[in-house]
XYZ file of C-alpha atoms in Angstrom:
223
model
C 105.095 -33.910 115.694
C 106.660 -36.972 117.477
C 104.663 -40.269 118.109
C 105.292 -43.165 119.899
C 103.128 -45.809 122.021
C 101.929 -49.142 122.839
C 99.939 -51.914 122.028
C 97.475 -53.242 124.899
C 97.173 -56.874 125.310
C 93.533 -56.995 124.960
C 92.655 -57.440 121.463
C 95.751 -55.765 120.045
C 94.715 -51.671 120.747
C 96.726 -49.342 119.983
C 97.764 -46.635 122.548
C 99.565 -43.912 121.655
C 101.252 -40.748 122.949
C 101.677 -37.581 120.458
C 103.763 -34.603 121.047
C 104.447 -31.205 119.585
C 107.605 -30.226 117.368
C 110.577 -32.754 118.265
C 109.234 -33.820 121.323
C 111.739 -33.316 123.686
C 112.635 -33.720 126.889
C 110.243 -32.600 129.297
C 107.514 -31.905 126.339
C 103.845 -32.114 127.305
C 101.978 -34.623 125.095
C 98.543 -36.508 124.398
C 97.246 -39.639 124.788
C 95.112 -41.668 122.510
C 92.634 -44.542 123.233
C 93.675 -46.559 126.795
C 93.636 -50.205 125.917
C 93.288 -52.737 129.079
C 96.947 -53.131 131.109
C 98.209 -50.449 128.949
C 99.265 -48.015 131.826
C 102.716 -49.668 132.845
C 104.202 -50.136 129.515
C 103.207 -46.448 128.257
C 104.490 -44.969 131.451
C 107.967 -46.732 130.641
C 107.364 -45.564 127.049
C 107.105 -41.687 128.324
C 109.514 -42.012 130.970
C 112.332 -42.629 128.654
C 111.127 -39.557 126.482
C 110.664 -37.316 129.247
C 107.596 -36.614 128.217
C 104.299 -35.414 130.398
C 100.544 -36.279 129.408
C 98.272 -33.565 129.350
C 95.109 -35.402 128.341
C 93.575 -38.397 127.311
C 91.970 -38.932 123.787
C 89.110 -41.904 123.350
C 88.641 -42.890 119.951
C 85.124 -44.434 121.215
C 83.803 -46.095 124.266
C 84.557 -49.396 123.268
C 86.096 -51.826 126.707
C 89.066 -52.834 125.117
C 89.805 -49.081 124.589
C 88.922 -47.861 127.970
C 89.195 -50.239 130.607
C 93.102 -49.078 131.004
C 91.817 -45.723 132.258
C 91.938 -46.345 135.871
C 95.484 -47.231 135.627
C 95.985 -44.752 133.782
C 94.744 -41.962 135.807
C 96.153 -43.594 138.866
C 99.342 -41.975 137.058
C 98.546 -39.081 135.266
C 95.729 -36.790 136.920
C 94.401 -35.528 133.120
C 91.371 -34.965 131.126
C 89.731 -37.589 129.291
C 87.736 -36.928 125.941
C 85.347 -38.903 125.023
C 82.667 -38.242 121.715
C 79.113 -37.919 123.527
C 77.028 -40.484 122.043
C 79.316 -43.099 124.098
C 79.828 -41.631 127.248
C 77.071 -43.739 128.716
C 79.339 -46.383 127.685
C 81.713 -45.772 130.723
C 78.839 -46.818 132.926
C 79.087 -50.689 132.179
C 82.438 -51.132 129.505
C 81.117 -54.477 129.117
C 77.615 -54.039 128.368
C 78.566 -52.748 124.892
C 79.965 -55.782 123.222
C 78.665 -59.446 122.150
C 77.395 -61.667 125.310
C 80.161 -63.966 124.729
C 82.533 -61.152 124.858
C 80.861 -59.737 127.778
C 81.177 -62.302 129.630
C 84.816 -62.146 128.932
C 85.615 -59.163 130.184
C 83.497 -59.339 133.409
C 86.669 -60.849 135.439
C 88.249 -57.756 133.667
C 85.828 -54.928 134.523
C 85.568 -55.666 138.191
C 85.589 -52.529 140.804
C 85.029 -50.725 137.976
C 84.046 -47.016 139.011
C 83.343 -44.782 135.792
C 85.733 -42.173 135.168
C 85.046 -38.690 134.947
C 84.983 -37.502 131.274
C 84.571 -34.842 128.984
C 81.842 -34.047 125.937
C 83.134 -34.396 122.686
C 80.710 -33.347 119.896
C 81.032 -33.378 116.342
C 83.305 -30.208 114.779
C 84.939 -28.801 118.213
C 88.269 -28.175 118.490
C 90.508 -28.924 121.264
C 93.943 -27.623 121.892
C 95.915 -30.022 124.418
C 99.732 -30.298 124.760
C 100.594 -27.498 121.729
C 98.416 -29.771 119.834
C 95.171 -28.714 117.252
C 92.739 -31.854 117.584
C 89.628 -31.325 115.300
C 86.937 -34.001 115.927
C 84.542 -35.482 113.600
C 81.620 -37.995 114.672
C 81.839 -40.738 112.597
C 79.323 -43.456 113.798
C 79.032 -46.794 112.065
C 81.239 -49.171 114.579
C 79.611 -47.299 117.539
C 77.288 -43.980 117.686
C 79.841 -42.045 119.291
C 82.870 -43.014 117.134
C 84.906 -39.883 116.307
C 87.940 -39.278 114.320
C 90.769 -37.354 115.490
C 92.518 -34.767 112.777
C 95.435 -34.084 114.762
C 97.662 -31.218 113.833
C 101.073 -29.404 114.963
C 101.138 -25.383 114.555
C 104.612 -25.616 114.991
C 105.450 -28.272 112.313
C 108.826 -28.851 113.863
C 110.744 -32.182 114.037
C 111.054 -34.929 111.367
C 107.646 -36.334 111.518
C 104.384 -35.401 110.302
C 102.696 -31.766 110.815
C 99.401 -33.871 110.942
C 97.625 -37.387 111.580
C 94.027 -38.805 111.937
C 93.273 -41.416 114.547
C 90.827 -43.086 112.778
C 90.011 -45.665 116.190
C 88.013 -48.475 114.803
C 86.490 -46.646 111.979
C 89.045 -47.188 109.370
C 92.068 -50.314 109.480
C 94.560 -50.772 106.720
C 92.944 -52.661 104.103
C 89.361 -53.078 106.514
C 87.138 -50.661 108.911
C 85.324 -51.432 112.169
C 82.698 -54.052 113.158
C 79.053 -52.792 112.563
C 77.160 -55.635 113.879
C 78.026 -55.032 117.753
C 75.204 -53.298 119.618
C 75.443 -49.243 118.526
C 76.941 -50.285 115.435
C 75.248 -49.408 112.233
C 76.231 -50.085 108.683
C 74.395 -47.405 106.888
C 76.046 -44.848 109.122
C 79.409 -46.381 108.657
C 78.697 -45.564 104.870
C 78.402 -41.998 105.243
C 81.038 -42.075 107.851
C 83.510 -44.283 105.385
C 82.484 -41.277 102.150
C 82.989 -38.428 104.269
C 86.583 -39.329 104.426
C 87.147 -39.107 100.727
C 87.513 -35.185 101.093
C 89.873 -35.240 103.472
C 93.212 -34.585 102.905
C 95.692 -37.330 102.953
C 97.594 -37.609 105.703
C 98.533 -40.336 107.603
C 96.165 -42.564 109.489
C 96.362 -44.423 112.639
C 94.176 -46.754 113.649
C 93.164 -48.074 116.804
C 94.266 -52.111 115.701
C 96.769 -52.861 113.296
C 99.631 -50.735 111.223
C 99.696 -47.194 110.167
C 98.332 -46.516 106.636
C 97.774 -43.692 104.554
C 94.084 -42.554 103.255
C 94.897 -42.056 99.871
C 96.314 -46.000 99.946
C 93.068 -47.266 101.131
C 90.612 -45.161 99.502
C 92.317 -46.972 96.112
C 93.257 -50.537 97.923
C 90.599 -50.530 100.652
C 87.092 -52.904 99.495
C 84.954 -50.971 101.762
C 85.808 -48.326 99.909
């Protein structure tokens, strides 16, 4: 598995593009979480690689994660996935945050038309770009948080045979806001615990560096 992307200049988010075994020229891949102006720089990004999106992951329905996907789609005619409890989300990308923040992002959300996208629910399975993604709700930042177990049958190449986009649930050495509207800290427990039986692979998060579960479940305090 090969992984590369960009960071969105809108609070920092993390985009990123996953392929199968070395990801070579001409390799179909996967996108993950579309962070506001995000579209030009990624499109340079997979230019250079060769590579070809075959459909868009969203971590959760968060603006700063979504408003790129106009842009995006302007480009790449794909599939967005998006964990049901925040589709309703894509109506108004600003109606989901703080009122100061809101209010921020108005200038930012204007024209906006919600894009087509589909289900995700807790335990399917999707198969894009030679990829295995397994999804598991994980509410606590917003209901329809999900994480993304991301695995390569083929195993091929020098990087990892698996990942977890943990989105804003987990950060290296924090997790995810719970006091935005949707957000819950009791369900950000049980989301946070069910992560302990995982296995540990690494995990990459929607702000901030790349970690490793077994590092935070022994560094992390919200753990």
């Amino acid at each position: 598995m090969e992984i590369t992307g960009v960071r969105a200049q809108l609070l920092d988010v993390n985009c990123y593009a996953v392929a199968a075994g070395d990801g070579a020229e001409g390799s179909p891949c996967l996108l993950v979480d579309a962070g506001y102006d995000c579209a030009d720089d990624l499109a340079d990004v997979l230019s250079e690689r060769g590579w070809r999106p075959a459909g868009i992951l969203l971590t959760h329905g968060h603006a700063d994660h979504v408003l790129g996907l106009p842009h995006l789609l302007e480009r790449f005619a794909v599939p967005v996935h998006l964990g049901r409890p925040d589709l309703y989300r894509l109506d108004d990308p600003a109606g989901g945050v703080s009122p100061q923040f809101a209010q921020a992002l108005a200038p930012l959300a204007q024209g906006w038309a919600a894009p087509d996208a589909r289900a995700v629910d807790d335990g399917d399975v999707l198969e894009v770009a030679g990829l295995t993604i397994t999804a598991t709700l994980a509410p606590g930042h917003t209901e329809g948080s999900m994480l993304y177990a991301i695995d390569d049958p083929s195993s091929a190449g020098d990087g990892p045979a698996s990942v977890l986009m943990s989105g804003d649930v987990l950060f290296a050495g924090s997790i995810g806001r719970t006091d935005l509207p949707g957000g819950d800290p009791v369900a950000m427990e049980a989301s946070l615990a069910a992560l302990r039986d995982r296995p540990d692979t690494p995990v990459l998060p929607g702000h901030g560096p790349g970690t490793r579960l077994s590092h935070e479940l022994t560094t992390n305090p919200f753990f």
